[in-house]
Amino acid sequence: MSDPLAGLYQELILEHAKRREGEGALEPFDGERFLRNPTCGDEIRLRVRLDGDAIDALGWEGQGCSISQASASVLAELAPGLTIADVRSRIEALRELLRSRGAVEPDEAVLGDAVAFAGVARFPMRVKCAMLAWVALEEALTELGR
Amino acid sequence: MSDPLAGLYQELILEHAKRREGEGALEPFDGERFLRNPTCGDEIRLRVRLDGDAIDALGWEGQGCSISQASASVLAELAPGLTIADVRSRIEALRELLRSRGAVEPDEAVLGDAVAFAGVARFPMRVKCAMLAWVALEEALTELGR
Amino acid sequence: MTIGTQPALTEERIQQLRGDFPILAEQPVGVPLVYLDSGATSQQPRQVLEAEWAFRTRHNAAVHRGAHTLASLATDDYESARDRVARFVGARPTEISWAMNATDALNTVALSLAEANRAADVDPALALREGDEILVTEAEHHANLLPWQRLADETGARLRWVEVDDDGVWTADAALALITERTRVVAVAHVSNVTGLIAPLEPIVAAAHAVGALVVLDACQSVPHRRVDLGALGVDAAAFSGHKMLGPGGIGVLYLAERLGAALPPARVGGSMITTVTMTEREFLPAPQRFEAGTQPVSAIVGLAAAVDYLEGVGMAAIEAHEVALGERLAAGAVAIEGVRLVGPPPGVERAGLASVVVDGVHAHDVGQVLDAAGIAARVGHHCAQPLHRRLGVAATTRASTYLHTTEAEVDRFLDVLSTVRGYFGAGRA
Amino acid sequence: MTIGTQPALTEERIQQLRGDFPILAEQPVGVPLVYLDSGATSQQPRQVLEAEWAFRTRHNAAVHRGAHTLASLATDDYESARDRVARFVGARPTEISWAMNATDALNTVALSLAEANRAADVDPALALREGDEILVTEAEHHANLLPWQRLADETGARLRWVEVDDDGVWTADAALALITERTRVVAVAHVSNVTGLIAPLEPIVAAAHAVGALVVLDACQSVPHRRVDLGALGVDAAAFSGHKMLGPGGIGVLYLAERLGAALPPARVGGSMITTVTMTEREFLPAPQRFEAGTQPVSAIVGLAAAVDYLEGVGMAAIEAHEVALGERLAAGAVAIEGVRLVGPPPGVERAGLASVVVDGVHAHDVGQVLDAAGIAARVGHHCAQPLHRRLGVAATTRASTYLHTTEAEVDRFLDVLSTVRGYFGAGRA
Ligand SMILES: Cc1ncc(COP(=O)(O)O)c(C=O)c1O
Ligand SMILES: Cc1ncc(COP(=O)(O)O)c(C=O)c1O
């Protein structure tokens, strides 16, 4: 395979796309958000359960490309146990990384497995795929007033 | 004045534009036609009275540029006394001359003073002005079934 | 070898034509570009660019307005372009008016019918009432579906559709069964942009006209790729886009057969399409000017006429033969790959020069990415045909679409890379 | 000398800029071209042509659709152009969508309001009912009159208009007297294309908003020639055309303030503006995509952004100062000629860089012909403003309109030739 693709589809991503961490309808839940990427038809329905100021659990159902599915899986692994404020700042960090076109260095301490999405920054058409689950969580929290 | 203009505004045209032969509301009349050139707002209301197979008289009212006014005047001078068939063929001759972009030589025997419009053929935007009264007569005759 | 009066598109001839398309020498990902997305938008030969450059630097002015010489030169270019485009599709010049794109042209027909329907003295030929029907197919592009949905909603008419089978194919019989005395409009794509299916127009036009219905043709994927004689087909209206036929963007063509153009009110109103305007009243010019409100995209129209000249120079019969062969090669090649599902007519049945496929277990977006990395520009998504994709049971497909400059080697390269996709994503492994 | 941060348009600077406009070196009638018809359509600098050439030969592809690299490059160019055009007029990028021309943009607003009005649950802010009023002026271009006439006819609202005086001038007071609780829409030209009058917008916007009416601005003659900040003006919608601002034809700009863009349904429907489509239902994307059905004129949009860059490079303040001075020179020069009547504000009152005149006893078409023979391209006719001309008591006027490349010498040449017209036709002689 040629170089650019390897940057995009890192092993970790392909692996998460198969593992689908957190897939399933979470019950009970506090917030829910359905998002759709009209360009390619990616869809996600994401549910979040809170525990005070922290994320207790995430669950998602959806279909889409490997990037969007992997990204949901990574998020579902990363978020539980973190405070809402912390999760929000990590969502922002991923957004900044993906929009940087390669100018920003990913920080594994902040992003966890999501550092693997650094390569997406060079593929502007895929940024929405990688952000889909994360934006869904962000909007679910906002709807909850958190 | 520069050359091209002299070709367009021949003395005969400027003279007819002032003389306005046939101007006025003809009474009684057999056919009438109102035409408008939307590009420049030229208007003409032309009436025709027939005498058997021949044109008995023409009358017109209108406003417009010197070309359109002169052309109405020339027609009003030329047509009376001619047969309908003859007038129609002369209208066609003027049309052919004006659309020729200079390729057709005008025939004074057919067109009378309208030979002066030969220069209009080089000004495509003015062809409609020069044809206005003539088309009005043609359409008035057609409406009369003649 | 010649096809019609033009040389066939042999490998040699194609290589020669490719020299006219500057973009084909670009390497956006660092390897030679294989452009298989002409169905979305086509690339422009130098001749089109040069025609526009000449117009803009020598004759540019407002047309049909001023009396000055520049305006006269621009008007000549403009009307000459209309004549050439009209001749290209077997239309009279007065049957051709301009739009922003084909979508705009199709909207114009539907909006104009809605406007006609609101008139106090509705022309019975144009009237749409509750109980009337508008017929489309399940495979339509959104551009030839949404305007009719809305017209149906507004008038109370019912939208009906010809269903497709599991491959996305529909038949003349299915269409004819739905054309009844209630049918007022039949709107259909000449060639499907997803399946490559060529619509069985002849019986449909006959049946529609027998019940007094209008036939509106979405000719976006036909006019660029094969000889289409709209007059001979007998459709009432048709739409296509310059940017899909080697021409510039920003120019769509609306064909309205003389009888319809004379009856239809305009969708857009404004300057250059009127005879008399007062503060409360307006009277319109006859077609085509009636449908050309405001300053038209004259440079793009000049470019489109240059594209038409170019296509005629190459020969539409030669282009069609070449692309039909490439379509067959794509279809046959796709079904030969394990885990790849072909949409549309099977190999051996005529299709246009395009093919859409589904790769088992791999999302189309990922397929497109693997192709792109190999320099292959193909299109992934629902191709503005969501109902069709829903019926096929997939969110998205991957489409390769050809044009006169496409080589067999490019098609083979596409098929080659396509065959590696499942392995790459580990699909098919247990 | 500088104006704002840019050098003033001195004779020397203008000569330098003229070098960018290839067409200004043409001689369509064999003498140097004096182009005084920028108000109808402007000429394009090489920079605009080159930007489009580069786009079409290097990045051309369908935007916002494919996943391939070419499509990504095209999308970047497209959105960057939107950003630049938005910034140029003080708008957010999401407030800018594309149209075929300004006429199309104005029709879109009126058609969308009609569509909103047909909805089951009409947004009260957009509702138009019998007894409601739409306000325009008697001086409007047909593009900003006919769509409102039709909207009034369809909704039962009443069209009212601000009357003009014998010179074609109207006042803020006259407008304010007509803005009442019944007013739902005020549609007005920022700068008149016939009189050069600059509309007193501030009090009108305030009064309209105080009664909850929308303000729609026809910015065709303002945005190209002076700095316009649509956000600061507070209008709800605005329209202008690329071809009048050094850009290509085939691209109009529709500005919809965020609150209106969020509420308005689309006029055109089709691909690329939807989220979900079934055979009977459709859901639309938010603005601006909602208003961009089908393939957009991407090359023209890229060209328009290059035009905007060029205008900003020259400096809008410098352009405005130059053209206001030329407008004054035209007006003062015209009234000094015996038998010539000036339309619009008298000399000494600010006007845009254009002037329309009537030559006693000579039809405008004949005036234009004499000018043309001298190489002067001016516009004759009703300039798509028949009601205004009817009020002025003339069928047609002769208009000279300037741009940044117009010199004082060109204006003087126009005035010189104008002063010979009556003599030529023997008008004024007894
Ligand atoms: C004031 C005004 N409004 C509207 C228009 C219409 O613009 P367009 O023809 O580009 O649609 C024009 C130009 O003709 C104009 O000057
Ligand atoms: C079949 C079909 N119809 C309509 C369209 C719409 O064309 P445009 O985007 O040029 O308006 C397309 C192309 O996208 C198409 O393929």
mmCIF file of N, CA and C in Angstrom, chain C residues 67-108:
data_model
loop_
_atom_site.group_PDB
_atom_site.id
_atom_site.type_symbol
_atom_site.label_atom_id
_atom_site.label_comp_id
_atom_site.label_asym_id
_atom_site.label_seq_id
_atom_site.Cartn_x
_atom_site.Cartn_y
_atom_site.Cartn_z
ATOM 1 N N ALA C 67 -26.538 49.343 -27.786
ATOM 2 C CA ALA C 67 -26.474 49.496 -29.226
ATOM 3 C C ALA C 67 -25.022 49.554 -29.656
ATOM 4 N N HIS C 68 -24.089 49.509 -28.697
ATOM 5 C CA HIS C 68 -22.696 49.711 -29.098
ATOM 6 C C HIS C 68 -22.104 48.446 -29.712
ATOM 7 N N THR C 69 -21.015 48.623 -30.413
ATOM 8 C CA THR C 69 -20.441 47.551 -31.222
ATOM 9 C C THR C 69 -20.033 46.349 -30.386
ATOM 10 N N LEU C 70 -19.452 46.591 -29.214
ATOM 11 C CA LEU C 70 -19.042 45.479 -28.353
ATOM 12 C C LEU C 70 -20.273 44.642 -27.980
ATOM 13 N N ALA C 71 -21.360 45.316 -27.652
ATOM 14 C CA ALA C 71 -22.593 44.601 -27.295
ATOM 15 C C ALA C 71 -23.099 43.800 -28.485
ATOM 16 N N SER C 72 -22.910 44.340 -29.664
ATOM 17 C CA SER C 72 -23.356 43.649 -30.868
ATOM 18 C C SER C 72 -22.501 42.398 -31.117
ATOM 19 N N LEU C 73 -21.201 42.523 -30.912
ATOM 20 C CA LEU C 73 -20.313 41.358 -31.065
ATOM 21 C C LEU C 73 -20.671 40.287 -30.037
ATOM 22 N N ALA C 74 -20.898 40.718 -28.797
ATOM 23 C CA ALA C 74 -21.241 39.758 -27.747
ATOM 24 C C ALA C 74 -22.561 39.062 -28.065
ATOM 25 N N THR C 75 -23.516 39.819 -28.584
ATOM 26 C CA THR C 75 -24.817 39.245 -28.917
ATOM 27 C C THR C 75 -24.682 38.206 -30.025
ATOM 28 N N ASP C 76 -23.846 38.504 -31.009
ATOM 29 C CA ASP C 76 -23.604 37.527 -32.084
ATOM 30 C C ASP C 76 -23.021 36.232 -31.519
ATOM 31 N N ASP C 77 -22.045 36.351 -30.643
ATOM 32 C CA ASP C 77 -21.437 35.157 -30.033
ATOM 33 C C ASP C 77 -22.488 34.362 -29.262
ATOM 34 N N TYR C 78 -23.301 35.105 -28.551
ATOM 35 C CA TYR C 78 -24.317 34.494 -27.696
ATOM 36 C C TYR C 78 -25.338 33.727 -28.530
ATOM 37 N N GLU C 79 -25.846 34.347 -29.570
ATOM 38 C CA GLU C 79 -26.881 33.679 -30.369
ATOM 39 C C GLU C 79 -26.284 32.577 -31.244
ATOM 40 N N SER C 80 -25.054 32.758 -31.646
ATOM 41 C CA SER C 80 -24.406 31.678 -32.393
ATOM 42 C C SER C 80 -24.237 30.461 -31.493
ATOM 43 N N ALA C 81 -23.907 30.692 -30.240
ATOM 44 C CA ALA C 81 -23.762 29.578 -29.292
ATOM 45 C C ALA C 81 -25.100 28.865 -29.115
ATOM 46 N N ARG C 82 -26.168 29.626 -29.021
ATOM 47 C CA ARG C 82 -27.486 29.011 -28.864
ATOM 48 C C ARG C 82 -27.802 28.132 -30.082
ATOM 49 N N ASP C 83 -27.517 28.667 -31.261
ATOM 50 C CA ASP C 83 -27.779 27.901 -32.488
ATOM 51 C C ASP C 83 -27.036 26.573 -32.472
ATOM 52 N N ARG C 84 -25.756 26.612 -32.062
ATOM 53 C CA ARG C 84 -24.945 25.387 -32.104
ATOM 54 C C ARG C 84 -25.424 24.371 -31.059
ATOM 55 N N VAL C 85 -25.747 24.858 -29.866
ATOM 56 C CA VAL C 85 -26.229 23.940 -28.829
ATOM 57 C C VAL C 85 -27.571 23.335 -29.268
ATOM 58 N N ALA C 86 -28.429 24.166 -29.865
ATOM 59 C CA ALA C 86 -29.733 23.676 -30.324
ATOM 60 C C ALA C 86 -29.543 22.581 -31.381
ATOM 61 N N ARG C 87 -28.689 22.857 -32.347
ATOM 62 C CA ARG C 87 -28.477 21.881 -33.423
ATOM 63 C C ARG C 87 -27.935 20.575 -32.849
ATOM 64 N N PHE C 88 -27.064 20.703 -31.857
ATOM 65 C CA PHE C 88 -26.432 19.522 -31.246
ATOM 66 C C PHE C 88 -27.461 18.553 -30.682
ATOM 67 N N VAL C 89 -28.575 19.063 -30.173
ATOM 68 C CA VAL C 89 -29.586 18.180 -29.566
ATOM 69 C C VAL C 89 -30.861 18.121 -30.393
ATOM 70 N N GLY C 90 -30.784 18.528 -31.656
ATOM 71 C CA GLY C 90 -31.959 18.410 -32.518
ATOM 72 C C GLY C 90 -33.098 19.330 -32.132
ATOM 73 N N ALA C 91 -32.754 20.523 -31.667
ATOM 74 C CA ALA C 91 -33.783 21.477 -31.238
ATOM 75 C C ALA C 91 -33.737 22.727 -32.111
ATOM 76 N N ARG C 92 -34.817 23.490 -32.096
ATOM 77 C CA ARG C 92 -34.789 24.814 -32.708
ATOM 78 C C ARG C 92 -34.141 25.775 -31.710
ATOM 79 N N PRO C 93 -33.445 26.806 -32.197
ATOM 80 C CA PRO C 93 -32.823 27.760 -31.254
ATOM 81 C C PRO C 93 -33.818 28.353 -30.265
ATOM 82 N N THR C 94 -35.041 28.587 -30.699
ATOM 83 C CA THR C 94 -36.022 29.190 -29.787
ATOM 84 C C THR C 94 -36.495 28.204 -28.723
ATOM 85 N N GLU C 95 -36.087 26.947 -28.842
ATOM 86 C CA GLU C 95 -36.480 25.956 -27.837
ATOM 87 C C GLU C 95 -35.423 25.812 -26.739
ATOM 88 N N ILE C 96 -34.342 26.560 -26.881
ATOM 89 C CA ILE C 96 -33.228 26.444 -25.932
ATOM 90 C C ILE C 96 -33.144 27.710 -25.093
ATOM 91 N N SER C 97 -33.220 27.567 -23.769
ATOM 92 C CA SER C 97 -32.915 28.707 -22.899
ATOM 93 C C SER C 97 -31.932 28.240 -21.834
ATOM 94 N N TRP C 98 -31.422 29.192 -21.062
ATOM 95 C CA TRP C 98 -30.293 28.896 -20.191
ATOM 96 C C TRP C 98 -30.693 28.842 -18.727
ATOM 97 N N ALA C 99 -29.961 28.044 -17.987
ATOM 98 C CA ALA C 99 -30.194 27.913 -16.558
ATOM 99 C C ALA C 99 -28.835 27.863 -15.869
ATOM 100 N N MET C 100 -28.865 27.825 -14.536
ATOM 101 C CA MET C 100 -27.615 27.795 -13.781
ATOM 102 C C MET C 100 -26.965 26.410 -13.895
ATOM 103 N N ASN C 101 -27.810 25.391 -13.907
ATOM 104 C CA ASN C 101 -27.370 24.005 -14.046
ATOM 105 C C ASN C 101 -28.623 23.201 -14.390
ATOM 106 N N ALA C 102 -28.476 21.908 -14.535
ATOM 107 C CA ALA C 102 -29.645 21.108 -14.903
ATOM 108 C C ALA C 102 -30.687 21.121 -13.791
ATOM 109 N N THR C 103 -30.213 21.142 -12.558
ATOM 110 C CA THR C 103 -31.126 21.212 -11.416
ATOM 111 C C THR C 103 -32.030 22.432 -11.539
ATOM 112 N N ASP C 104 -31.420 23.542 -11.869
ATOM 113 C CA ASP C 104 -32.169 24.777 -12.045
ATOM 114 C C ASP C 104 -33.175 24.638 -13.189
ATOM 115 N N ALA C 105 -32.744 24.018 -14.263
ATOM 116 C CA ALA C 105 -33.640 23.856 -15.418
ATOM 117 C C ALA C 105 -34.845 22.991 -15.045
ATOM 118 N N LEU C 106 -34.611 21.904 -14.307
ATOM 119 C CA LEU C 106 -35.719 21.035 -13.898
ATOM 120 C C LEU C 106 -36.635 21.761 -12.919
ATOM 121 N N ASN C 107 -36.047 22.521 -11.999
ATOM 122 C CA ASN C 107 -36.863 23.325 -11.086
ATOM 123 C C ASN C 107 -37.709 24.326 -11.856
ATOM 124 N N THR C 108 -37.112 24.912 -12.891
ATOM 125 C CA THR C 108 -37.847 25.896 -13.682
ATOM 126 C C THR C 108 -39.101 25.280 -14.272
#
